[in-house]
Every structure is written in C-alpha cells, then in structure tokens.
Amino acid sequence: MFLDELKSECDSCRRCELCESRNNIVFGVGNENADIMLIGEAPGENEDMQGQPFVGRSGKLLDEMIGEYGLSRDKNIYIANMLKCRPPKNRDPKPSEQNLCIEWLDRQIEIIDPKIIVCVGRIAAQKLIGKDFKVTKQHGEFIEIGGRLYTGTYHPAAILRNINNKPFALDDWRKIRETAERNGLDL
Ligand code: URA
C-alpha cells in the first residue's frame, strides 16, 4: 500500500468522537522516503484548520531547531502525530483515543519505514518508547525497538513555556543528526 492510499482511508475515519469536532484530519507531511520520522502529540487549532502538523508557533520553533542541523520536513524528515484529530481545547489525548488512532500511525511507520523515530514530548514518548519514559531525564537517549532507533525530546510547546529547555532540545537534535550520519542514513 502507498501512503496516499492510507491517507484516503484515514480521511473518513470515525473511530472516536474527535471526528465530530475536527475541521481536518492531520495525517502527516514531509519526505515519505525519509529515514527520520518525527512524531508529535496531536493537532492544535492551526493544524486542524490547515490539515498539516506543526504549523503554529510550536511548528515554527521546531522547523528552526531542526534547521540548525540541516534537517527539514521538505528534505529529510516525515512528521506525524499520535492523534490525527484535534482534541477539544488542546486537552491531552485520552488513552482510548490513542489506542484507537495508533493503528494509523503503525501503518504509516510500516510504509515510511524510518530508521530513527523521534518522539516529541511525553505523550508520544510514553506510548512509543515506554510508559515510564521521562523526557526531562531521558531525552536524547536512543533505544532500539524492533530494528528502529527511538529517541525522545522536548516538545516545542514545552520550550515556548520555558525557554531554558531549548539548549537541551538543540543538543538532542545534534545527537539525532550525528546518529543518522553514524548509521549511514540518507539525509
Ligand atoms: N503539537 C503537536 O504535538 N503536534 C502538532 O501538529 C502541533 C502541535
């Protein structure tokens, strides 16, 4: 199956109540052949309006940080979220919503077949790396799961709330770039 076929299937998803309030499904953007895939939490207001992940303030900061290391959504990264629809008032995704939505993400990962998966923020890291993952303690560590390298880093929204987190996140992105190069990945 191709990614655009999966997206068409996802576009009519009505598995949970978030389908009632969404304006758009936010499936994912970027290079579909990328070796690095970034996974955030859920669409916010701007993302829901535009149908693209990370297009608000968080997205601008994210693009700036990854750009420092020659990474970009047009060139060498694919970006998606744990949830494809916006939770009302940007509340945390419920476990039931995550469990219903993860099949879309699993199938995206299978098709894109990234070598490195970067979980941006607690929600993605705890679902994909481990339920006790602490971003503040374990950010920038790499863990091999099922033949892929997973890492977790600060969510840009957490950096916008506390700018002191920015150097840590930048250092994580430096490590991600270095790890990709060391593993001979296509950048
Ligand atoms: N926060 C996320 O986790 N994902 C987005 O797409 C936007 C903001």
mmCIF file with all atom_site columns, C-alpha atoms and ligand atoms in Angstrom:
data_model
loop_
_atom_site.group_PDB
_atom_site.id
_atom_site.type_symbol
_atom_site.label_atom_id
_atom_site.label_alt_id
_atom_site.label_comp_id
_atom_site.label_asym_id
_atom_site.label_entity_id
_atom_site.label_seq_id
_atom_site.pdbx_PDB_ins_code
_atom_site.Cartn_x
_atom_site.Cartn_y
_atom_site.Cartn_z
_atom_site.occupancy
_atom_site.B_iso_or_equiv
_atom_site.pdbx_formal_charge
_atom_site.auth_seq_id
_atom_site.auth_comp_id
_atom_site.auth_asym_id
_atom_site.auth_atom_id
_atom_site.pdbx_PDB_model_num
ATOM   1   C CA . MET A 1 1   ? 0.000   0.000  0.000  1.00 0.00 ? 1   MET A CA 1
ATOM   2   C CA . PHE A 1 2   ? 1.100   3.575  -0.704 1.00 0.00 ? 2   PHE A CA 1
ATOM   3   C CA . LEU A 1 3   ? 0.915   6.400  1.812  1.00 0.00 ? 3   LEU A CA 1
ATOM   4   C CA . ASP A 1 4   ? -1.682  8.366  -0.179 1.00 0.00 ? 4   ASP A CA 1
ATOM   5   C CA . GLU A 1 5   ? -3.983  5.314  -0.177 1.00 0.00 ? 5   GLU A CA 1
ATOM   6   C CA . LEU A 1 6   ? -3.661  5.073  3.601  1.00 0.00 ? 6   LEU A CA 1
ATOM   7   C CA . LYS A 1 7   ? -4.352  8.810  3.884  1.00 0.00 ? 7   LYS A CA 1
ATOM   8   C CA . SER A 1 8   ? -7.558  8.466  1.833  1.00 0.00 ? 8   SER A CA 1
ATOM   9   C CA . GLU A 1 9   ? -8.696  5.675  4.144  1.00 0.00 ? 9   GLU A CA 1
ATOM   10  C CA . CYS A 1 10  ? -7.827  7.751  7.217  1.00 0.00 ? 10  CYS A CA 1
ATOM   11  C CA . ASP A 1 11  ? -9.702  10.788 5.832  1.00 0.00 ? 11  ASP A CA 1
ATOM   12  C CA . SER A 1 12  ? -13.031 9.091  6.533  1.00 0.00 ? 12  SER A CA 1
ATOM   13  C CA . CYS A 1 13  ? -12.085 7.790  9.991  1.00 0.00 ? 13  CYS A CA 1
ATOM   14  C CA . ARG A 1 14  ? -14.915 7.865  12.558 1.00 0.00 ? 14  ARG A CA 1
ATOM   15  C CA . ARG A 1 15  ? -13.364 5.626  15.199 1.00 0.00 ? 15  ARG A CA 1
ATOM   16  C CA . CYS A 1 16  ? -13.633 8.125  18.040 1.00 0.00 ? 16  CYS A CA 1
ATOM   17  C CA . GLU A 1 17  ? -15.640 11.200 18.951 1.00 0.00 ? 17  GLU A CA 1
ATOM   18  C CA . LEU A 1 18  ? -12.890 13.597 17.788 1.00 0.00 ? 18  LEU A CA 1
ATOM   19  C CA . CYS A 1 19  ? -14.218 13.121 14.257 1.00 0.00 ? 19  CYS A CA 1
ATOM   20  C CA . GLU A 1 20  ? -17.273 15.193 15.271 1.00 0.00 ? 20  GLU A CA 1
ATOM   21  C CA . SER A 1 21  ? -15.320 18.352 16.062 1.00 0.00 ? 21  SER A CA 1
ATOM   22  C CA . ARG A 1 22  ? -12.456 18.188 13.567 1.00 0.00 ? 22  ARG A CA 1
ATOM   23  C CA . ASN A 1 23  ? -12.140 20.510 10.596 1.00 0.00 ? 23  ASN A CA 1
ATOM   24  C CA . ASN A 1 24  ? -9.422  18.404 9.000  1.00 0.00 ? 24  ASN A CA 1
ATOM   25  C CA . ILE A 1 25  ? -7.597  15.168 9.557  1.00 0.00 ? 25  ILE A CA 1
ATOM   26  C CA . VAL A 1 26  ? -3.917  15.918 10.109 1.00 0.00 ? 26  VAL A CA 1
ATOM   27  C CA . PHE A 1 27  ? -2.295  12.867 8.585  1.00 0.00 ? 27  PHE A CA 1
ATOM   28  C CA . GLY A 1 28  ? 1.344   13.897 8.133  1.00 0.00 ? 28  GLY A CA 1
ATOM   29  C CA . VAL A 1 29  ? 3.764   15.801 5.906  1.00 0.00 ? 29  VAL A CA 1
ATOM   30  C CA . GLY A 1 30  ? 7.319   15.573 4.697  1.00 0.00 ? 30  GLY A CA 1
ATOM   31  C CA . ASN A 1 31  ? 9.551   13.299 2.737  1.00 0.00 ? 31  ASN A CA 1
ATOM   32  C CA . GLU A 1 32  ? 7.804   9.929  2.512  1.00 0.00 ? 32  GLU A CA 1
ATOM   33  C CA . ASN A 1 33  ? 11.180  8.248  1.966  1.00 0.00 ? 33  ASN A CA 1
ATOM   34  C CA . ALA A 1 34  ? 12.825  9.890  4.966  1.00 0.00 ? 34  ALA A CA 1
ATOM   35  C CA . ASP A 1 35  ? 14.943  7.820  7.326  1.00 0.00 ? 35  ASP A CA 1
ATOM   36  C CA . ILE A 1 36  ? 13.897  10.083 10.217 1.00 0.00 ? 36  ILE A CA 1
ATOM   37  C CA . MET A 1 37  ? 10.280  10.306 11.354 1.00 0.00 ? 37  MET A CA 1
ATOM   38  C CA . LEU A 1 38  ? 9.133   12.782 13.984 1.00 0.00 ? 38  LEU A CA 1
ATOM   39  C CA . ILE A 1 39  ? 6.010   12.034 15.999 1.00 0.00 ? 39  ILE A CA 1
ATOM   40  C CA . GLY A 1 40  ? 4.205   14.716 17.992 1.00 0.00 ? 40  GLY A CA 1
ATOM   41  C CA . GLU A 1 41  ? 1.122   14.618 20.168 1.00 0.00 ? 41  GLU A CA 1
ATOM   42  C CA . ALA A 1 42  ? -1.983  15.856 18.364 1.00 0.00 ? 42  ALA A CA 1
ATOM   43  C CA . PRO A 1 43  ? -3.055  18.687 16.090 1.00 0.00 ? 43  PRO A CA 1
ATOM   44  C CA . GLY A 1 44  ? -3.743  22.079 17.655 1.00 0.00 ? 44  GLY A CA 1
ATOM   45  C CA . GLU A 1 45  ? -6.030  24.792 16.336 1.00 0.00 ? 45  GLU A CA 1
ATOM   46  C CA . ASN A 1 46  ? -3.846  25.903 13.401 1.00 0.00 ? 46  ASN A CA 1
ATOM   47  C CA . GLU A 1 47  ? -3.098  22.312 12.407 1.00 0.00 ? 47  GLU A CA 1
ATOM   48  C CA . ASP A 1 48  ? -6.798  21.426 12.484 1.00 0.00 ? 48  ASP A CA 1
ATOM   49  C CA . MET A 1 49  ? -7.585  24.416 10.251 1.00 0.00 ? 49  MET A CA 1
ATOM   50  C CA . GLN A 1 50  ? -4.774  23.738 7.756  1.00 0.00 ? 50  GLN A CA 1
ATOM   51  C CA . GLY A 1 51  ? -4.663  19.921 7.842  1.00 0.00 ? 51  GLY A CA 1
ATOM   52  C CA . GLN A 1 52  ? -0.895  19.893 8.426  1.00 0.00 ? 52  GLN A CA 1
ATOM   53  C CA . PRO A 1 53  ? 1.122   19.063 11.539 1.00 0.00 ? 53  PRO A CA 1
ATOM   54  C CA . PHE A 1 54  ? 3.169   21.654 13.417 1.00 0.00 ? 54  PHE A CA 1
ATOM   55  C CA . VAL A 1 55  ? 2.178   24.803 11.550 1.00 0.00 ? 55  VAL A CA 1
ATOM   56  C CA . GLY A 1 56  ? 1.561   27.072 14.569 1.00 0.00 ? 56  GLY A CA 1
ATOM   57  C CA . ARG A 1 57  ? 4.116   28.654 16.920 1.00 0.00 ? 57  ARG A CA 1
ATOM   58  C CA . SER A 1 58  ? 5.397   25.245 18.029 1.00 0.00 ? 58  SER A CA 1
ATOM   59  C CA . GLY A 1 59  ? 5.909   24.267 14.408 1.00 0.00 ? 59  GLY A CA 1
ATOM   60  C CA . LYS A 1 60  ? 7.915   27.390 13.615 1.00 0.00 ? 60  LYS A CA 1
ATOM   61  C CA . LEU A 1 61  ? 10.207  26.701 16.560 1.00 0.00 ? 61  LEU A CA 1
ATOM   62  C CA . LEU A 1 62  ? 10.517  23.055 15.560 1.00 0.00 ? 62  LEU A CA 1
ATOM   63  C CA . ASP A 1 63  ? 11.495  23.978 11.978 1.00 0.00 ? 63  ASP A CA 1
ATOM   64  C CA . GLU A 1 64  ? 14.041  26.465 13.324 1.00 0.00 ? 64  GLU A CA 1
ATOM   65  C CA . MET A 1 65  ? 15.627  23.876 15.646 1.00 0.00 ? 65  MET A CA 1
ATOM   66  C CA . ILE A 1 66  ? 15.839  21.052 13.120 1.00 0.00 ? 66  ILE A CA 1
ATOM   67  C CA . GLY A 1 67  ? 17.072  23.545 10.509 1.00 0.00 ? 67  GLY A CA 1
ATOM   68  C CA . GLU A 1 68  ? 20.129  24.210 12.713 1.00 0.00 ? 68  GLU A CA 1
ATOM   69  C CA . TYR A 1 69  ? 21.234  20.671 11.864 1.00 0.00 ? 69  TYR A CA 1
ATOM   70  C CA . GLY A 1 70  ? 20.342  20.675 8.167  1.00 0.00 ? 70  GLY A CA 1
ATOM   71  C CA . LEU A 1 71  ? 17.067  18.837 8.718  1.00 0.00 ? 71  LEU A CA 1
ATOM   72  C CA . SER A 1 72  ? 13.744  19.873 7.217  1.00 0.00 ? 72  SER A CA 1
ATOM   73  C CA . ARG A 1 73  ? 10.289  18.487 6.558  1.00 0.00 ? 73  ARG A CA 1
ATOM   74  C CA . ASP A 1 74  ? 10.756  19.074 2.808  1.00 0.00 ? 74  ASP A CA 1
ATOM   75  C CA . LYS A 1 75  ? 14.059  17.265 2.605  1.00 0.00 ? 75  LYS A CA 1
ATOM   76  C CA . ASN A 1 76  ? 14.807  14.587 5.153  1.00 0.00 ? 76  ASN A CA 1
ATOM   77  C CA . ILE A 1 77  ? 12.053  14.277 7.783  1.00 0.00 ? 77  ILE A CA 1
ATOM   78  C CA . TYR A 1 78  ? 8.499   12.987 7.821  1.00 0.00 ? 78  TYR A CA 1
ATOM   79  C CA . ILE A 1 79  ? 6.234   14.488 10.522 1.00 0.00 ? 79  ILE A CA 1
ATOM   80  C CA . ALA A 1 80  ? 3.094   12.964 12.008 1.00 0.00 ? 80  ALA A CA 1
ATOM   81  C CA . ASN A 1 81  ? 1.241   12.928 15.316 1.00 0.00 ? 81  ASN A CA 1
ATOM   82  C CA . MET A 1 82  ? -0.068  10.298 17.734 1.00 0.00 ? 82  MET A CA 1
ATOM   83  C CA . LEU A 1 83  ? -3.595  11.556 17.076 1.00 0.00 ? 83  LEU A CA 1
ATOM   84  C CA . LYS A 1 84  ? -4.838  12.599 13.659 1.00 0.00 ? 84  LYS A CA 1
ATOM   85  C CA . CYS A 1 85  ? -7.649  14.832 15.004 1.00 0.00 ? 85  CYS A CA 1
ATOM   86  C CA . ARG A 1 86  ? -7.553  17.789 17.370 1.00 0.00 ? 86  ARG A CA 1
ATOM   87  C CA . PRO A 1 87  ? -8.710  17.168 20.942 1.00 0.00 ? 87  PRO A CA 1
ATOM   88  C CA . PRO A 1 88  ? -11.076 19.975 22.050 1.00 0.00 ? 88  PRO A CA 1
ATOM   89  C CA . LYS A 1 89  ? -9.244  22.895 23.681 1.00 0.00 ? 89  LYS A CA 1
ATOM   90  C CA . ASN A 1 90  ? -5.970  21.009 23.096 1.00 0.00 ? 90  ASN A CA 1
ATOM   91  C CA . ARG A 1 91  ? -6.557  18.725 26.089 1.00 0.00 ? 91  ARG A CA 1
ATOM   92  C CA . ASP A 1 92  ? -4.294  15.660 26.432 1.00 0.00 ? 92  ASP A CA 1
ATOM   93  C CA . PRO A 1 93  ? -5.312  12.775 24.184 1.00 0.00 ? 93  PRO A CA 1
ATOM   94  C CA . LYS A 1 94  ? -7.301  10.170 26.140 1.00 0.00 ? 94  LYS A CA 1
ATOM   95  C CA . PRO A 1 95  ? -5.787  6.656  26.318 1.00 0.00 ? 95  PRO A CA 1
ATOM   96  C CA . SER A 1 96  ? -8.854  5.338  24.444 1.00 0.00 ? 96  SER A CA 1
ATOM   97  C CA . GLU A 1 97  ? -8.281  7.864  21.624 1.00 0.00 ? 97  GLU A CA 1
ATOM   98  C CA . GLN A 1 98  ? -4.606  6.921  21.441 1.00 0.00 ? 98  GLN A CA 1
ATOM   99  C CA . ASN A 1 99  ? -5.457  3.226  21.281 1.00 0.00 ? 99  ASN A CA 1
ATOM   100 C CA . LEU A 1 100 ? -7.994  3.770  18.513 1.00 0.00 ? 100 LEU A CA 1
ATOM   101 C CA . CYS A 1 101 ? -5.720  6.065  16.490 1.00 0.00 ? 101 CYS A CA 1
ATOM   102 C CA . ILE A 1 102 ? -2.427  4.213  16.787 1.00 0.00 ? 102 ILE A CA 1
ATOM   103 C CA . GLU A 1 103 ? -3.254  1.788  14.011 1.00 0.00 ? 103 GLU A CA 1
ATOM   104 C CA . TRP A 1 104 ? -2.990  4.681  11.518 1.00 0.00 ? 104 TRP A CA 1
ATOM   105 C CA . LEU A 1 105 ? 0.418   5.587  12.891 1.00 0.00 ? 105 LEU A CA 1
ATOM   106 C CA . ASP A 1 106 ? 1.616   1.981  12.927 1.00 0.00 ? 106 ASP A CA 1
ATOM   107 C CA . ARG A 1 107 ? 0.661   1.635  9.269  1.00 0.00 ? 107 ARG A CA 1
ATOM   108 C CA . GLN A 1 108 ? 2.342   4.964  8.423  1.00 0.00 ? 108 GLN A CA 1
ATOM   109 C CA . ILE A 1 109 ? 5.538   3.764  10.116 1.00 0.00 ? 109 ILE A CA 1
ATOM   110 C CA . GLU A 1 110 ? 5.371   0.475  8.240  1.00 0.00 ? 110 GLU A CA 1
ATOM   111 C CA . ILE A 1 111 ? 5.099   2.253  4.859  1.00 0.00 ? 111 ILE A CA 1
ATOM   112 C CA . ILE A 1 112 ? 7.662   5.010  5.504  1.00 0.00 ? 112 ILE A CA 1
ATOM   113 C CA . ASP A 1 113 ? 9.989   2.543  7.228  1.00 0.00 ? 113 ASP A CA 1
ATOM   114 C CA . PRO A 1 114 ? 12.127  5.143  9.064  1.00 0.00 ? 114 PRO A CA 1
ATOM   115 C CA . LYS A 1 115 ? 15.351  4.102  10.769 1.00 0.00 ? 115 LYS A CA 1
ATOM   116 C CA . ILE A 1 116 ? 15.073  6.762  13.511 1.00 0.00 ? 116 ILE A CA 1
ATOM   117 C CA . ILE A 1 117 ? 11.840  7.739  15.260 1.00 0.00 ? 117 ILE A CA 1
ATOM   118 C CA . VAL A 1 118 ? 11.897  10.963 17.273 1.00 0.00 ? 118 VAL A CA 1
ATOM   119 C CA . CYS A 1 119 ? 9.110   11.203 19.842 1.00 0.00 ? 119 CYS A CA 1
ATOM   120 C CA . VAL A 1 120 ? 8.443   14.851 20.501 1.00 0.00 ? 120 VAL A CA 1
ATOM   121 C CA . GLY A 1 121 ? 7.034   15.242 24.008 1.00 0.00 ? 121 GLY A CA 1
ATOM   122 C CA . ARG A 1 122 ? 5.773   12.967 26.750 1.00 0.00 ? 122 ARG A CA 1
ATOM   123 C CA . ILE A 1 123 ? 2.625   11.630 25.096 1.00 0.00 ? 123 ILE A CA 1
ATOM   124 C CA . ALA A 1 124 ? 4.450   10.182 22.070 1.00 0.00 ? 124 ALA A CA 1
ATOM   125 C CA . ALA A 1 125 ? 7.469   9.004  24.071 1.00 0.00 ? 125 ALA A CA 1
ATOM   126 C CA . GLN A 1 126 ? 5.389   7.172  26.685 1.00 0.00 ? 126 GLN A CA 1
ATOM   127 C CA . LYS A 1 127 ? 3.244   5.473  24.082 1.00 0.00 ? 127 LYS A CA 1
ATOM   128 C CA . LEU A 1 128 ? 6.038   4.501  21.675 1.00 0.00 ? 128 LEU A CA 1
ATOM   129 C CA . ILE A 1 129 ? 9.138   4.049  23.865 1.00 0.00 ? 129 ILE A CA 1
ATOM   130 C CA . GLY A 1 130 ? 7.910   3.125  27.320 1.00 0.00 ? 130 GLY A CA 1
ATOM   131 C CA . LYS A 1 131 ? 5.129   4.075  29.698 1.00 0.00 ? 131 LYS A CA 1
ATOM   132 C CA . ASP A 1 132 ? 7.598   5.382  32.309 1.00 0.00 ? 132 ASP A CA 1
ATOM   133 C CA . PHE A 1 133 ? 9.694   7.431  29.867 1.00 0.00 ? 133 PHE A CA 1
ATOM   134 C CA . LYS A 1 134 ? 10.625  10.793 31.415 1.00 0.00 ? 134 LYS A CA 1
ATOM   135 C CA . VAL A 1 135 ? 11.515  13.405 28.808 1.00 0.00 ? 135 VAL A CA 1
ATOM   136 C CA . THR A 1 136 ? 13.299  15.567 31.389 1.00 0.00 ? 136 THR A CA 1
ATOM   137 C CA . LYS A 1 137 ? 15.633  12.671 32.351 1.00 0.00 ? 137 LYS A CA 1
ATOM   138 C CA . GLN A 1 138 ? 15.861  10.513 29.238 1.00 0.00 ? 138 GLN A CA 1
ATOM   139 C CA . HIS A 1 139 ? 15.731  12.999 26.356 1.00 0.00 ? 139 HIS A CA 1
ATOM   140 C CA . GLY A 1 140 ? 18.434  12.351 23.787 1.00 0.00 ? 140 GLY A CA 1
ATOM   141 C CA . GLU A 1 141 ? 18.876  8.665  24.684 1.00 0.00 ? 141 GLU A CA 1
ATOM   142 C CA . PHE A 1 142 ? 18.472  6.147  21.846 1.00 0.00 ? 142 PHE A CA 1
ATOM   143 C CA . ILE A 1 143 ? 16.658  2.861  22.373 1.00 0.00 ? 143 ILE A CA 1
ATOM   144 C CA . GLU A 1 144 ? 16.417  0.133  19.741 1.00 0.00 ? 144 GLU A CA 1
ATOM   145 C CA . ILE A 1 145 ? 12.927  -1.292 19.327 1.00 0.00 ? 145 ILE A CA 1
ATOM   146 C CA . GLY A 1 146 ? 12.045  -3.687 16.532 1.00 0.00 ? 146 GLY A CA 1
ATOM   147 C CA . GLY A 1 147 ? 15.015  -2.716 14.365 1.00 0.00 ? 147 GLY A CA 1
ATOM   148 C CA . ARG A 1 148 ? 14.462  1.044  14.649 1.00 0.00 ? 148 ARG A CA 1
ATOM   149 C CA . LEU A 1 149 ? 16.174  3.612  16.884 1.00 0.00 ? 149 LEU A CA 1
ATOM   150 C CA . TYR A 1 150 ? 13.746  5.577  19.062 1.00 0.00 ? 150 TYR A CA 1
ATOM   151 C CA . THR A 1 151 ? 14.538  8.744  20.963 1.00 0.00 ? 151 THR A CA 1
ATOM   152 C CA . GLY A 1 152 ? 12.526  11.330 22.881 1.00 0.00 ? 152 GLY A CA 1
ATOM   153 C CA . THR A 1 153 ? 12.975  15.073 23.071 1.00 0.00 ? 153 THR A CA 1
ATOM   154 C CA . TYR A 1 154 ? 11.234  18.178 24.411 1.00 0.00 ? 154 TYR A CA 1
ATOM   155 C CA . HIS A 1 155 ? 8.005   19.253 22.761 1.00 0.00 ? 155 HIS A CA 1
ATOM   156 C CA . PRO A 1 156 ? 8.434   22.759 21.275 1.00 0.00 ? 156 PRO A CA 1
ATOM   157 C CA . ALA A 1 157 ? 5.388   23.869 23.298 1.00 0.00 ? 157 ALA A CA 1
ATOM   158 C CA . ALA A 1 158 ? 7.357   22.967 26.456 1.00 0.00 ? 158 ALA A CA 1
ATOM   159 C CA . ILE A 1 159 ? 10.191  25.153 25.169 1.00 0.00 ? 159 ILE A CA 1
ATOM   160 C CA . LEU A 1 160 ? 7.815   28.029 24.464 1.00 0.00 ? 160 LEU A CA 1
ATOM   161 C CA . ARG A 1 161 ? 6.655   27.707 28.089 1.00 0.00 ? 161 ARG A CA 1
ATOM   162 C CA . ASN A 1 162 ? 10.226  27.532 29.424 1.00 0.00 ? 162 ASN A CA 1
ATOM   163 C CA . ILE A 1 163 ? 12.992  28.750 27.134 1.00 0.00 ? 163 ILE A CA 1
ATOM   164 C CA . ASN A 1 164 ? 15.613  27.140 29.407 1.00 0.00 ? 164 ASN A CA 1
ATOM   165 C CA . ASN A 1 165 ? 14.687  23.826 27.780 1.00 0.00 ? 165 ASN A CA 1
ATOM   166 C CA . LYS A 1 166 ? 15.824  24.995 24.345 1.00 0.00 ? 166 LYS A CA 1
ATOM   167 C CA . PRO A 1 167 ? 19.572  24.170 24.672 1.00 0.00 ? 167 PRO A CA 1
ATOM   168 C CA . PHE A 1 168 ? 18.664  20.612 25.762 1.00 0.00 ? 168 PHE A CA 1
ATOM   169 C CA . ALA A 1 169 ? 16.400  20.149 22.751 1.00 0.00 ? 169 ALA A CA 1
ATOM   170 C CA . LEU A 1 170 ? 19.017  21.573 20.384 1.00 0.00 ? 170 LEU A CA 1
ATOM   171 C CA . ASP A 1 171 ? 21.563  19.153 21.803 1.00 0.00 ? 171 ASP A CA 1
ATOM   172 C CA . ASP A 1 172 ? 19.091  16.281 21.214 1.00 0.00 ? 172 ASP A CA 1
ATOM   173 C CA . TRP A 1 173 ? 18.744  17.318 17.561 1.00 0.00 ? 173 TRP A CA 1
ATOM   174 C CA . ARG A 1 174 ? 22.542  17.461 17.244 1.00 0.00 ? 174 ARG A CA 1
ATOM   175 C CA . LYS A 1 175 ? 22.676  13.860 18.537 1.00 0.00 ? 175 LYS A CA 1
ATOM   176 C CA . ILE A 1 176 ? 19.914  12.818 16.126 1.00 0.00 ? 176 ILE A CA 1
ATOM   177 C CA . ARG A 1 177 ? 21.884  14.248 13.194 1.00 0.00 ? 177 ARG A CA 1
ATOM   178 C CA . GLU A 1 178 ? 25.094  12.553 14.401 1.00 0.00 ? 178 GLU A CA 1
ATOM   179 C CA . THR A 1 179 ? 23.354  9.217  14.959 1.00 0.00 ? 179 THR A CA 1
ATOM   180 C CA . ALA A 1 180 ? 21.860  9.381  11.468 1.00 0.00 ? 180 ALA A CA 1
ATOM   181 C CA . GLU A 1 181 ? 25.282  10.074 9.962  1.00 0.00 ? 181 GLU A CA 1
ATOM   182 C CA . ARG A 1 182 ? 26.968  7.349  12.009 1.00 0.00 ? 182 ARG A CA 1
ATOM   183 C CA . ASN A 1 183 ? 24.376  4.847  10.752 1.00 0.00 ? 183 ASN A CA 1
ATOM   184 C CA . GLY A 1 184 ? 24.914  5.954  7.142  1.00 0.00 ? 184 GLY A CA 1
ATOM   185 C CA . LEU A 1 185 ? 21.351  7.195  6.739  1.00 0.00 ? 185 LEU A CA 1
ATOM   186 C CA . ASP A 1 186 ? 20.099  9.138  3.766  1.00 0.00 ? 186 ASP A CA 1
ATOM   187 C CA . LEU A 1 187 ? 19.920  12.836 4.729  1.00 0.00 ? 187 LEU A CA 1
HETATM 188 N N1 . URA B 2 .   ? 1.665   19.935 18.711 1.00 0.00 ? 1   URA B N1 1
HETATM 189 C C1 . URA B 2 .   ? 1.788   18.659 18.287 1.00 0.00 ? 1   URA B C1 1
HETATM 190 O O1 . URA B 2 .   ? 2.139   17.762 19.044 1.00 0.00 ? 1   URA B O1 1
HETATM 191 N N2 . URA B 2 .   ? 1.514   18.401 17.017 1.00 0.00 ? 1   URA B N2 1
HETATM 192 C C2 . URA B 2 .   ? 1.154   19.335 16.147 1.00 0.00 ? 1   URA B C2 1
HETATM 193 O O2 . URA B 2 .   ? 0.937   19.009 14.985 1.00 0.00 ? 1   URA B O2 1
HETATM 194 C C3 . URA B 2 .   ? 1.042   20.662 16.611 1.00 0.00 ? 1   URA B C3 1
HETATM 195 C C4 . URA B 2 .   ? 1.303   20.941 17.890 1.00 0.00 ? 1   URA B C4 1
#
